[in-house]
PDB file of C-alpha atoms and ligand atoms in Angstrom:
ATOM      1  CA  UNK A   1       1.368 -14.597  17.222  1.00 57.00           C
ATOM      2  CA  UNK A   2       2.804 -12.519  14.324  1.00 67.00           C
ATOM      3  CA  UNK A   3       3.201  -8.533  15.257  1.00 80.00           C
ATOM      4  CA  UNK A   4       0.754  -6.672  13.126  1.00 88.00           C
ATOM      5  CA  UNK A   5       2.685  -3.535  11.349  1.00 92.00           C
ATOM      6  CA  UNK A   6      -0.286  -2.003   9.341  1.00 93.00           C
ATOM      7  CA  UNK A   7      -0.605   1.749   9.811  1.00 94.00           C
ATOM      8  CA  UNK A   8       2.451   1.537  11.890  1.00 94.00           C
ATOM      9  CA  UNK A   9       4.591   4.700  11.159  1.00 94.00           C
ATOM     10  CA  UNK A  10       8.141   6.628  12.533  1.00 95.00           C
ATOM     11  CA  UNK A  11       6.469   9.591  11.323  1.00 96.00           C
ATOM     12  CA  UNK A  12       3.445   9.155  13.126  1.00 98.00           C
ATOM     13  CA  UNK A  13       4.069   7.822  17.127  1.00 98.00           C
ATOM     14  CA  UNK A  14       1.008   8.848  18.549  1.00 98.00           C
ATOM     15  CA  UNK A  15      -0.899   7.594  15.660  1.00 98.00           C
ATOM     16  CA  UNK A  16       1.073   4.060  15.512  1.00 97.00           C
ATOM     17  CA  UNK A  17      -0.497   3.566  19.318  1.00 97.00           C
ATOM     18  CA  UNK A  18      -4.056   2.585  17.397  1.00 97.00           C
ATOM     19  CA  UNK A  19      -5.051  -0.542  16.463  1.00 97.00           C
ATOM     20  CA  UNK A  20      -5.325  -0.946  12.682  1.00 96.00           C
ATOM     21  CA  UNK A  21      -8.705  -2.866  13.438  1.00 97.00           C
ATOM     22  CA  UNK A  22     -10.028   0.021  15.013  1.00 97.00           C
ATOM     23  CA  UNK A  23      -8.676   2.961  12.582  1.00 97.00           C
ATOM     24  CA  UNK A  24     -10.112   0.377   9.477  1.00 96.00           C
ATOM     25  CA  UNK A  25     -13.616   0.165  11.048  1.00 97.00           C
ATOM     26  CA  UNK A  26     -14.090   3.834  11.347  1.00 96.00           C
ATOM     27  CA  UNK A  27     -12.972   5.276   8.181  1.00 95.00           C
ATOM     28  CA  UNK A  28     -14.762   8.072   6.877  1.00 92.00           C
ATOM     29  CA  UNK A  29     -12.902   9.736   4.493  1.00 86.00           C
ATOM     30  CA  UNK A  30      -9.977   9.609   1.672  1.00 87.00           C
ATOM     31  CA  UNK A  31      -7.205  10.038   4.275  1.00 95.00           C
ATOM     32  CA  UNK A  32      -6.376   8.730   7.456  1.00 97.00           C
ATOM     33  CA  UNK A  33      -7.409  11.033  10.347  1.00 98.00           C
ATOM     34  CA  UNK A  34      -5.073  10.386  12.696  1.00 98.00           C
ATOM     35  CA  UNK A  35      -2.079  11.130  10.798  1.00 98.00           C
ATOM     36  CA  UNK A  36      -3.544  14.583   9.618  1.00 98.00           C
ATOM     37  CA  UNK A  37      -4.199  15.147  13.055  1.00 98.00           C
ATOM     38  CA  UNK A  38      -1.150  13.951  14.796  1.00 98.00           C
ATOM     39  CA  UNK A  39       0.169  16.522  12.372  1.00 98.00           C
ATOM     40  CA  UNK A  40      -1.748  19.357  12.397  1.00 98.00           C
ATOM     41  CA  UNK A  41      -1.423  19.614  16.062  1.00 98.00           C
ATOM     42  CA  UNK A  42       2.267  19.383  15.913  1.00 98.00           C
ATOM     43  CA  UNK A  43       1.487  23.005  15.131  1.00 98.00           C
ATOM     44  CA  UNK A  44      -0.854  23.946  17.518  1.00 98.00           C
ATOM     45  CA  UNK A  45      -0.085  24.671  21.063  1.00 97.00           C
ATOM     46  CA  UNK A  46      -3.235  22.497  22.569  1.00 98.00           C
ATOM     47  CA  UNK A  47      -3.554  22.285  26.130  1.00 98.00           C
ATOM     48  CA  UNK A  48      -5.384  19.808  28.811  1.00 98.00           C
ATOM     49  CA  UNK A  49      -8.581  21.439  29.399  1.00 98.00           C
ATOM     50  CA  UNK A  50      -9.040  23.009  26.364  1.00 98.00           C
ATOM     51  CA  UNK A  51     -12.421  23.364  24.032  1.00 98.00           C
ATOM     52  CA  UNK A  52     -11.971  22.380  20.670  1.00 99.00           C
ATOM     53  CA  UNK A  53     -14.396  21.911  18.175  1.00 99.00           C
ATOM     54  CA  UNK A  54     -13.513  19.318  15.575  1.00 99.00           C
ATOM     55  CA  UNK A  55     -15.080  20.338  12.762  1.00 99.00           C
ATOM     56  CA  UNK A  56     -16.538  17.727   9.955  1.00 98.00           C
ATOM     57  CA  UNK A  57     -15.239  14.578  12.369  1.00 98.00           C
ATOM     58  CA  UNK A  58     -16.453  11.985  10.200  1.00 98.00           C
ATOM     59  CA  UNK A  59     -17.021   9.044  12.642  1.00 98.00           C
ATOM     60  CA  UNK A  60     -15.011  10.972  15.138  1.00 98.00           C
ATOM     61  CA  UNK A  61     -11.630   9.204  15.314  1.00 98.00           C
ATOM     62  CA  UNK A  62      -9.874  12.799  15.391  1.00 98.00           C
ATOM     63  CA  UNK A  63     -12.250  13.506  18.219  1.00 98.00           C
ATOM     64  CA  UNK A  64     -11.570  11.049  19.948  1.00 98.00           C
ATOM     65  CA  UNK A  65      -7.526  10.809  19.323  1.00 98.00           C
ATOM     66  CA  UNK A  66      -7.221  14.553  20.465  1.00 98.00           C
ATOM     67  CA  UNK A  67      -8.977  13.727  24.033  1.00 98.00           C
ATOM     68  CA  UNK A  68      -6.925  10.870  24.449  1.00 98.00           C
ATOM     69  CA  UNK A  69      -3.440  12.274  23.672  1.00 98.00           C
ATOM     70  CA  UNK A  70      -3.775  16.559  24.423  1.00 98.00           C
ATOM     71  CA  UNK A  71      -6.298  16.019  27.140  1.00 98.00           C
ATOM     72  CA  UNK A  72      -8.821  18.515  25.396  1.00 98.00           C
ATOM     73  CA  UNK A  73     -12.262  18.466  25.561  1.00 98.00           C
ATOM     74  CA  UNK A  74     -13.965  17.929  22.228  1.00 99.00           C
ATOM     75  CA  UNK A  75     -17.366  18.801  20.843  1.00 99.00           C
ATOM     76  CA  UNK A  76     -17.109  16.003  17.692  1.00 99.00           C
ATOM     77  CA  UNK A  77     -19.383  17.640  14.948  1.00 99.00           C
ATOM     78  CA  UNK A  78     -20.770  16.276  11.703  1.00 98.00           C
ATOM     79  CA  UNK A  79     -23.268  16.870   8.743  1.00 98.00           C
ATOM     80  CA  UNK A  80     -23.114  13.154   7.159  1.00 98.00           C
ATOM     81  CA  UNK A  81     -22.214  10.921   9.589  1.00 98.00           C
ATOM     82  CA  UNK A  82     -24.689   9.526  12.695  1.00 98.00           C
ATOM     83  CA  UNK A  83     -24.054  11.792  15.983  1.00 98.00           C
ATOM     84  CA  UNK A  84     -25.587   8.337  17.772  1.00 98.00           C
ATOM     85  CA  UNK A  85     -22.970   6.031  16.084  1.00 98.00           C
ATOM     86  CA  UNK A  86     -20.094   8.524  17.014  1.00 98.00           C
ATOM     87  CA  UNK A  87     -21.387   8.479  20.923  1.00 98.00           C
ATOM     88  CA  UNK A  88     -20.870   4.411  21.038  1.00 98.00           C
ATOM     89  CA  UNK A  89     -18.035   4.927  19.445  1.00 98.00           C
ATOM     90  CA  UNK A  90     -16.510   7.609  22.166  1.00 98.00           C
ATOM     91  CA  UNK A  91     -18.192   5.569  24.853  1.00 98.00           C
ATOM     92  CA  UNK A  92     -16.555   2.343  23.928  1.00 98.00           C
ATOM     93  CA  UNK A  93     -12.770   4.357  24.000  1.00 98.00           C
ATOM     94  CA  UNK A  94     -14.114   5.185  27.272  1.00 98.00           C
ATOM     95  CA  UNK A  95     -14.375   9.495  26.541  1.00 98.00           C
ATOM     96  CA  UNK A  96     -17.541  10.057  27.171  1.00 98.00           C
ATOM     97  CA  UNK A  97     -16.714  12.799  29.795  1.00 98.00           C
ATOM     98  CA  UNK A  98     -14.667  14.487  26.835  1.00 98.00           C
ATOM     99  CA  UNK A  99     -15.498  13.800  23.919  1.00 99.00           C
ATOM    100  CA  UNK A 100     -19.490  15.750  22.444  1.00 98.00           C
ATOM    101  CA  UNK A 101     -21.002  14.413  19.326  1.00 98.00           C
ATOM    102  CA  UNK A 102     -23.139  16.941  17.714  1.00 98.00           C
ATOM    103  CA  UNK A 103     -24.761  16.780  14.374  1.00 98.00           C
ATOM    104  CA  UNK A 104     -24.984  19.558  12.719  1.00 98.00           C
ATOM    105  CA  UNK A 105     -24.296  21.715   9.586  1.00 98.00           C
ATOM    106  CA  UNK A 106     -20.730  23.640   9.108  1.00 98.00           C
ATOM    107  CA  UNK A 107     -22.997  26.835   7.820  1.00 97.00           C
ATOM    108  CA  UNK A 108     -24.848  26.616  10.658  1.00 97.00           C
ATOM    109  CA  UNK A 109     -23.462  25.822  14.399  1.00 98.00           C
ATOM    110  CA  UNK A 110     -25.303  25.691  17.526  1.00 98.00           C
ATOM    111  CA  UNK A 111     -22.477  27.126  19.385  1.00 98.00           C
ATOM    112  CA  UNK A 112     -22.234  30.369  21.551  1.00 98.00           C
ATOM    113  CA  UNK A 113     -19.681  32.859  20.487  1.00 97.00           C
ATOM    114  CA  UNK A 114     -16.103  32.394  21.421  1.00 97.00           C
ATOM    115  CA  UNK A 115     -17.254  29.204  23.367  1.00 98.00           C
ATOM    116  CA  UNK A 116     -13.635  27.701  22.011  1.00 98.00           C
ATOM    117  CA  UNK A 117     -10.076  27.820  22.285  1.00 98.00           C
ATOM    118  CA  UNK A 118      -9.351  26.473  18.835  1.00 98.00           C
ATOM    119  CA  UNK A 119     -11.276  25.095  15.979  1.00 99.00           C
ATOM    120  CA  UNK A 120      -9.898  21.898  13.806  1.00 98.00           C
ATOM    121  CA  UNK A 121     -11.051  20.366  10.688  1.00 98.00           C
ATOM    122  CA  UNK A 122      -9.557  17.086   9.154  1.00 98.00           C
ATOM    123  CA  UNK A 123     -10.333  16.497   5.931  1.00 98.00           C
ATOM    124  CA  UNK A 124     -13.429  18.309   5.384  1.00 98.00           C
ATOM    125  CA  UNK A 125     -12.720  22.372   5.103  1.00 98.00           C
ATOM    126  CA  UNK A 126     -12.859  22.182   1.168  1.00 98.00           C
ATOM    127  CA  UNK A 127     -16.825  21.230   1.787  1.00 98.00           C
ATOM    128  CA  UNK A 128     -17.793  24.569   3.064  1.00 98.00           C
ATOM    129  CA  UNK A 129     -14.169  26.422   4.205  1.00 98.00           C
ATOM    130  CA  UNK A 130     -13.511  28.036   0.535  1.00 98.00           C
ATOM    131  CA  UNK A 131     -16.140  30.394   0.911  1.00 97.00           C
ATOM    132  CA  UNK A 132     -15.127  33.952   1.072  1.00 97.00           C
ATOM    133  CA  UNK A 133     -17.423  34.897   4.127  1.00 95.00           C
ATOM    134  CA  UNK A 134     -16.983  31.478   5.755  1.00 97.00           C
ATOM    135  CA  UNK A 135     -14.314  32.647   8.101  1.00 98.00           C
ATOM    136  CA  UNK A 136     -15.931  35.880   8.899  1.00 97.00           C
ATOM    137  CA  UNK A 137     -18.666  33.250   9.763  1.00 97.00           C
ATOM    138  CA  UNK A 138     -16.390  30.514  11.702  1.00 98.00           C
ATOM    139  CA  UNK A 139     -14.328  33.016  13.606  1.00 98.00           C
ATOM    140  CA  UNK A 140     -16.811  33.912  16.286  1.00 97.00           C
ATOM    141  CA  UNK A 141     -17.043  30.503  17.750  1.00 98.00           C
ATOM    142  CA  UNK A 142     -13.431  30.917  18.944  1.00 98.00           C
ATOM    143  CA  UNK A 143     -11.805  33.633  21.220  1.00 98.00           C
ATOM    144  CA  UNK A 144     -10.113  36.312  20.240  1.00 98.00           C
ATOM    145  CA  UNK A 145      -6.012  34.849  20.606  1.00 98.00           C
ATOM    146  CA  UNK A 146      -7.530  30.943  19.490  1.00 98.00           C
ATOM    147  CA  UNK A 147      -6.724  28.830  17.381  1.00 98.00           C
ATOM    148  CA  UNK A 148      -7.772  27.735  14.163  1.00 98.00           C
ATOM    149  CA  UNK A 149      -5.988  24.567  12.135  1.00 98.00           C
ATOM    150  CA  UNK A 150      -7.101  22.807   8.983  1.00 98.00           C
ATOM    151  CA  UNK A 151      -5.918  19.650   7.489  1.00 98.00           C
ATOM    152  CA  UNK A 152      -6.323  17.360   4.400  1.00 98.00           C
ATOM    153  CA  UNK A 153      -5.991  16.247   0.972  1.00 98.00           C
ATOM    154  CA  UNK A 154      -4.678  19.478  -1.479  1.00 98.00           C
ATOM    155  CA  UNK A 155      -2.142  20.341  -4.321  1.00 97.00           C
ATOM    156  CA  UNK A 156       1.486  20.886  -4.220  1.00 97.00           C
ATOM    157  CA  UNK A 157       0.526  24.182  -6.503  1.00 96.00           C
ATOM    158  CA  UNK A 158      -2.732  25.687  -8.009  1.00 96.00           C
ATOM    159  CA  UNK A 159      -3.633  23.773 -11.461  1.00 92.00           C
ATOM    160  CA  UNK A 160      -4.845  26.293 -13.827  1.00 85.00           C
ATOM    161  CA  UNK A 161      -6.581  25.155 -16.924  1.00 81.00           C
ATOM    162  CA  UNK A 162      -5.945  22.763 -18.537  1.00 91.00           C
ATOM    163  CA  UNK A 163      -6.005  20.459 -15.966  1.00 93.00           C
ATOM    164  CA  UNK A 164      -2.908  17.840 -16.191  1.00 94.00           C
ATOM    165  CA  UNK A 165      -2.632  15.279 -18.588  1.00 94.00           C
ATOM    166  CA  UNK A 166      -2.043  12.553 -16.140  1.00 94.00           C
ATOM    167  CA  UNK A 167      -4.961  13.620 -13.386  1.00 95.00           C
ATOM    168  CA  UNK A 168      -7.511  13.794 -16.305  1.00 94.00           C
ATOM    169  CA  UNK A 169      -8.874  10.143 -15.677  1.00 95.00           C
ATOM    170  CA  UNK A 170      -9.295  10.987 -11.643  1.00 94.00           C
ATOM    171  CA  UNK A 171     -10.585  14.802 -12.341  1.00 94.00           C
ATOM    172  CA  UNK A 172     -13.863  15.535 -11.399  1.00 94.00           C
ATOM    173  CA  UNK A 173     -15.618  19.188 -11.383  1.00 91.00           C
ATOM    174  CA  UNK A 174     -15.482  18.743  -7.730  1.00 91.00           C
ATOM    175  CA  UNK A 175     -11.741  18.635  -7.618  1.00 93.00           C
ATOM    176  CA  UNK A 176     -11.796  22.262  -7.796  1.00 93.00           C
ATOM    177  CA  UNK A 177     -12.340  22.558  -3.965  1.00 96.00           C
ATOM    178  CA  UNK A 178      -8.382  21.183  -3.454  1.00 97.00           C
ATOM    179  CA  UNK A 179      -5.943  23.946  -2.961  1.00 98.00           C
ATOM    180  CA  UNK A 180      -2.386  24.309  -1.873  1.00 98.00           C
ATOM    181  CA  UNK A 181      -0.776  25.322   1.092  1.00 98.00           C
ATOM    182  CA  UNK A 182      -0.229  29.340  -0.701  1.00 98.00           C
ATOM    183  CA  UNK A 183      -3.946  29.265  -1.754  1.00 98.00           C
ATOM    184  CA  UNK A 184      -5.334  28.884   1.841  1.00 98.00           C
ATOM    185  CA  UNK A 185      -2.593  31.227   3.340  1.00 98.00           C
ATOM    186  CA  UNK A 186      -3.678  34.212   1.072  1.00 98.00           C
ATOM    187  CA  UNK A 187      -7.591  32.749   1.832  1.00 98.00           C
ATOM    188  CA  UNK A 188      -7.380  33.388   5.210  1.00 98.00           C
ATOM    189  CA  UNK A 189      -5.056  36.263   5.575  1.00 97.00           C
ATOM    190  CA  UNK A 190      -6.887  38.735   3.167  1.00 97.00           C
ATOM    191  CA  UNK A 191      -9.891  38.742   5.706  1.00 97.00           C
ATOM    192  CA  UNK A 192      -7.465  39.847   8.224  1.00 97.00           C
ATOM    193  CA  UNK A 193      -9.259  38.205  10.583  1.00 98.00           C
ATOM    194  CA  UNK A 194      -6.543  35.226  11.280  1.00 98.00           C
ATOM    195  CA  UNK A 195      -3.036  35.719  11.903  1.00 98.00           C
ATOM    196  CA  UNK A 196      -1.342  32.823   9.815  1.00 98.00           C
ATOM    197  CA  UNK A 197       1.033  30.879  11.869  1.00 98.00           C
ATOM    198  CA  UNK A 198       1.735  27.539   9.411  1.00 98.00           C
ATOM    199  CA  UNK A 199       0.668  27.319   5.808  1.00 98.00           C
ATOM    200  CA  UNK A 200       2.818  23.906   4.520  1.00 98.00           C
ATOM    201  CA  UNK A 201       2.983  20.599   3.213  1.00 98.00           C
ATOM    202  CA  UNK A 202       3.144  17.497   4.576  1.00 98.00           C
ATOM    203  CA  UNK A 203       6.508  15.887   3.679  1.00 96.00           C
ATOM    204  CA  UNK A 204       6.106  13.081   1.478  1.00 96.00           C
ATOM    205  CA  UNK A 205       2.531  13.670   1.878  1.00 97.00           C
ATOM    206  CA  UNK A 206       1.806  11.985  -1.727  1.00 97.00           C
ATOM    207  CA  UNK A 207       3.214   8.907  -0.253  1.00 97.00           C
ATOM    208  CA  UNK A 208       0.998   8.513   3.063  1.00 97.00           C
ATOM    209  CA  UNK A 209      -2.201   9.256   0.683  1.00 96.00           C
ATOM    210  CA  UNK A 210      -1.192   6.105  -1.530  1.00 96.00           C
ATOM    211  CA  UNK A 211      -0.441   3.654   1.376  1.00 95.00           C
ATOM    212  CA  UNK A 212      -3.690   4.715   2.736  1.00 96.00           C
ATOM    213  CA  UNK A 213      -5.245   4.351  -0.508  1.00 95.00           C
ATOM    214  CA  UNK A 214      -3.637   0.968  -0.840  1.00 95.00           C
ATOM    215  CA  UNK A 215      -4.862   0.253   2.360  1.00 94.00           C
ATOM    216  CA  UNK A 216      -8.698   0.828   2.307  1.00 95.00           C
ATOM    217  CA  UNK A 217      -9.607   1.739  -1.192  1.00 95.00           C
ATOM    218  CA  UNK A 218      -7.765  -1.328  -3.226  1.00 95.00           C
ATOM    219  CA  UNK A 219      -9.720  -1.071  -6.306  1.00 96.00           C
ATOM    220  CA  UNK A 220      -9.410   2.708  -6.791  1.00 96.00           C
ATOM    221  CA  UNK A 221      -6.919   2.245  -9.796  1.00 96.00           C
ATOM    222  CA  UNK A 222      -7.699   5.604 -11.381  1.00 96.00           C
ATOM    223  CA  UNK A 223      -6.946   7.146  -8.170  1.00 95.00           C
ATOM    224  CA  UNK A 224      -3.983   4.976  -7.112  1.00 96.00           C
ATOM    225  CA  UNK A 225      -2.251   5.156 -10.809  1.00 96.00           C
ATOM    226  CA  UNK A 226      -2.830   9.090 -10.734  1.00 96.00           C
ATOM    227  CA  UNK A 227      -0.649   9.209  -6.995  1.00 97.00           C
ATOM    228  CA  UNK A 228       1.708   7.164  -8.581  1.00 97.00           C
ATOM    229  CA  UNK A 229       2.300   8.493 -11.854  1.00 97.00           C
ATOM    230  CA  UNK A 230       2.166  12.438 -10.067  1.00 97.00           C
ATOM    231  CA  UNK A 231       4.812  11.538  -7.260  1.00 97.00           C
ATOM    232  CA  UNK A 232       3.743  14.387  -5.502  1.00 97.00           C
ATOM    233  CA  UNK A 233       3.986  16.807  -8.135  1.00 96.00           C
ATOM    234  CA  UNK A 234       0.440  18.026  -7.608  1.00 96.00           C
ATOM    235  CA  UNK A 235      -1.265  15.778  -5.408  1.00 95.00           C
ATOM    236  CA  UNK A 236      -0.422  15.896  -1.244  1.00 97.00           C
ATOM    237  CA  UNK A 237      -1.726  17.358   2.435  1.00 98.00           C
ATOM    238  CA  UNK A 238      -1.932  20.513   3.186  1.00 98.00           C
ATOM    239  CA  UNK A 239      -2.236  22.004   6.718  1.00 98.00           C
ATOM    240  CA  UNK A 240      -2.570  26.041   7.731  1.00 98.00           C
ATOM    241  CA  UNK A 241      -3.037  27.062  11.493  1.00 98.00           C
ATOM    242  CA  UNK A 242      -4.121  30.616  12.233  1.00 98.00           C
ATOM    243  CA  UNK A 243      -4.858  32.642  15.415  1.00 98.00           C
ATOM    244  CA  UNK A 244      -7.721  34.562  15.941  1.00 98.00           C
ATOM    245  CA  UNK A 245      -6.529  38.668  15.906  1.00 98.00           C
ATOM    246  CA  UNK A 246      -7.862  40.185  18.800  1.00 96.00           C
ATOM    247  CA  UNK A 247      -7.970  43.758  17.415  1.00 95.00           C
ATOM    248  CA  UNK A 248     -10.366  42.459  14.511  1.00 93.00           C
ATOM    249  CA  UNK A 249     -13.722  42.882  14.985  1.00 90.00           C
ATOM    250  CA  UNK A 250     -16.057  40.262  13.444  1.00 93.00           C
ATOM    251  CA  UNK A 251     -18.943  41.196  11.026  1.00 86.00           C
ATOM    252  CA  UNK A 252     -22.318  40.868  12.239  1.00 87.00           C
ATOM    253  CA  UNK A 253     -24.297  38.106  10.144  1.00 85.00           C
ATOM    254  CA  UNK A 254     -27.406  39.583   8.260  1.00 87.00           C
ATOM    255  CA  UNK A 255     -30.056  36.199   8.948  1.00 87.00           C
ATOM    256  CA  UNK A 256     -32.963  38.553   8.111  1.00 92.00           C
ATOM    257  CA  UNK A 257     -34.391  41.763   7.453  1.00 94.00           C
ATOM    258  CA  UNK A 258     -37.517  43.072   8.692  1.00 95.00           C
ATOM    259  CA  UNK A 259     -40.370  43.159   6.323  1.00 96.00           C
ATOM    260  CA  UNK A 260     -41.141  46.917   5.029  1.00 96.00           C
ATOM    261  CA  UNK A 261     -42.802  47.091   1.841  1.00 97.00           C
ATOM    262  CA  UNK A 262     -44.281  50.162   0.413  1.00 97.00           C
ATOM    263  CA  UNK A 263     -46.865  49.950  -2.409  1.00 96.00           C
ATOM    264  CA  UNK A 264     -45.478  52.137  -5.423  1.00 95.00           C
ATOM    265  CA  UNK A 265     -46.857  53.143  -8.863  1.00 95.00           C
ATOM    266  CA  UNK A 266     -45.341  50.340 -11.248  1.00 94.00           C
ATOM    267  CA  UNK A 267     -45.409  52.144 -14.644  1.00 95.00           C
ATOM    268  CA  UNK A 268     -44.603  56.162 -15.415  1.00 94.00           C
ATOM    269  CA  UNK A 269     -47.067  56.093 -17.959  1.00 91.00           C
ATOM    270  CA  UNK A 270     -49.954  53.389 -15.770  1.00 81.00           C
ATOM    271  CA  UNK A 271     -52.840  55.663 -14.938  1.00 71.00           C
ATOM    272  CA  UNK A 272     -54.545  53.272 -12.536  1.00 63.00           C
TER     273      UNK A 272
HETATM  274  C1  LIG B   1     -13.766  13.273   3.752  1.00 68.50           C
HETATM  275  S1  LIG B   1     -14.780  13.239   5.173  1.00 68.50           S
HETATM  276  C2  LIG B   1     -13.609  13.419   6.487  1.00 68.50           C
HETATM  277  C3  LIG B   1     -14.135  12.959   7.787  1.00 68.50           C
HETATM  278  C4  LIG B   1     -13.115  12.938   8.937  1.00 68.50           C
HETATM  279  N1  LIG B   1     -12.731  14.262   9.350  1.00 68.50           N
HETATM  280  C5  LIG B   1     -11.923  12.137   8.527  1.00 68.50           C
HETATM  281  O1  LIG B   1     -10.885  12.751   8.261  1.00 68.50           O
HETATM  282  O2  LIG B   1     -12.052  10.916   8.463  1.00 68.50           O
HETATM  283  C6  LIG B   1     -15.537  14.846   5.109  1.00 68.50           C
HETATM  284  C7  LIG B   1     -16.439  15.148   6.271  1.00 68.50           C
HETATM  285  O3  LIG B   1     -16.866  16.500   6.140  1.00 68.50           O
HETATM  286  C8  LIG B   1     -18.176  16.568   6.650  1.00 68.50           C
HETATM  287  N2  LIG B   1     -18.889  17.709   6.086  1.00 68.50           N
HETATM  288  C9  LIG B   1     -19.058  18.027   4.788  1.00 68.50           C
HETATM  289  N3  LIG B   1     -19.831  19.112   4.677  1.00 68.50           N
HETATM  290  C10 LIG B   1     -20.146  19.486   5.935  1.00 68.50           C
HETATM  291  C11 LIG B   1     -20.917  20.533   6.492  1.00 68.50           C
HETATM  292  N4  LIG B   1     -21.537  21.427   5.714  1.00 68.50           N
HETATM  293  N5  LIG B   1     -21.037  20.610   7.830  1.00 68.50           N
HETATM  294  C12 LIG B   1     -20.420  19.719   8.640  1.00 68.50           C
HETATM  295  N6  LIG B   1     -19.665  18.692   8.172  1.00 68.50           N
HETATM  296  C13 LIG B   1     -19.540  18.589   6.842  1.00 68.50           C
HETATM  297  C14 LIG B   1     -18.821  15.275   6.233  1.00 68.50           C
HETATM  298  O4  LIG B   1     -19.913  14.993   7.080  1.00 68.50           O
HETATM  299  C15 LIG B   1     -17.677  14.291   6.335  1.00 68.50           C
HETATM  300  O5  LIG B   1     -17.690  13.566   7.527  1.00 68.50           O
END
């Protein structure tokens, strides 16, 4: 029988171990998770035993790729896709006892405070991760000296208007969410609530988005013609790991204030 070499990679070992079969029927997003994450943990220090939340897991193939290979115990949350499909999923890998499916919203986690020793996200910060207070938000759930790693599709460089002749066709108002390495380091760092530890660029990131591309999403020209007429100029993966300062204490989140109206006169001039 002929040797099947799809998704097989020097740059990627760990990754390489996974059938293509299984990696095709689980996509979820623009970018293959197991190369982001085979990467993004080469920069985080993740130990059997650990608790990591993986944060927007799709269909959970990072979940269940950081069990196998780091011996961490996952909690596998999502907004979009089916908690119930990811748990046959991480049954059928045989991680039950490791791997948590949870479905729930970014903005709003049913975790208990520094319940974590890191927090990932593959592909999926730039839903929810470029608000200003989200970190003052996402911090808690890990503890003080934990890490936090992030992942994905970004720029080489900020685009300021106008936006590039040759990304025109692909540009969507959405786009705007993408951000380079720089851009995330300053993000995070000016809350002074993570101490930055990696802020970079894949190498020859561009190139790994287009064979994926190739790969699953065939008949996206516009997007396939814009990788390959940018050569990495703009378009590529970004990854930033952070650790959680200890001598930073974390705002407390206003969810409500107590009711406490007091009837006033309206008008200077009303009589009634
Ligand atoms: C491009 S997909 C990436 C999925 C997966 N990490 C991967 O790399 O294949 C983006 C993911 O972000 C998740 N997401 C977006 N907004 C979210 C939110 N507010 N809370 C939790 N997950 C969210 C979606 O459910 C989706 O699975």
């Amino acid at each position: 029988m002929a040797s099947d070499n799809r998704l097989i990679s020097e740059q990627f070992p760990r990754s390489s171990k996974y059938h293509p079969d299984w990696i095709l029927a689980s996509v979820s997003g623009g970018a293959n998770p197991l190369w982001l994450t085979e990467w993004l943990a080469e920069s985080m220090d993740l130990q059997p035993g650990m608790r990591v939340l993986d944060l927007g897991c799709g269909r959970a193939m990072s979940s269940i790729f950081l069990h196998r290979e780091f011996g961490v115990q996952v909690w596998a949350t999502d907004l979009w896709f089916s908690a119930s499909e990811n748990l046959q999923r991480i049954r059928d890998a045989g991680v039950a006892d490791g791997v948590f499916p949870i479905h729930a919203d970014a903005r709003s986690l049913p975790f208990a405070e520094e319940f974590f020793d890191a927090i990932i996200s593959i592909d999926s910060f730039i839903y929810y991760g470029t608000d200003d207070l989200y970190l003052n938000y996402l911090a808690r759930f890990v503890k003080p000296g934990g890490l936090m790693g992030i992942a994905g599709a970004g720029f080489a460089r900020e685009i300021d208007d106008p936006v590039p002749e040759h990304l025109r066709k692909w540009w969507t108002p959405e786009c705007c969410c993408l951000h380079s390495a720089a851009w995330w380091r300053r993000h995070w760092e000016r809350t002074g609530i993570l101490q930055i530890e990696q802020a970079d660029m894949m190498p020859d990131g561009w190139q790994r988005w287009l064979d994926w591309h190739r790969m699953v999403a065939p008949d996206n020209a516009t997007e396939i013609q814009a990788l390959e007429v940018d050569r990495g100029n703009y378009f590529g993966y970004v990854r930033v790991v952070g650790r959680r300062r200890s001598d930073v204490n974390l705002e407390d989140l206003i969810v409500s204030l107590p009711a406490q109206y007091t009837k006033q006169q309206l008008m200077r001039d009303d009589e009634s």
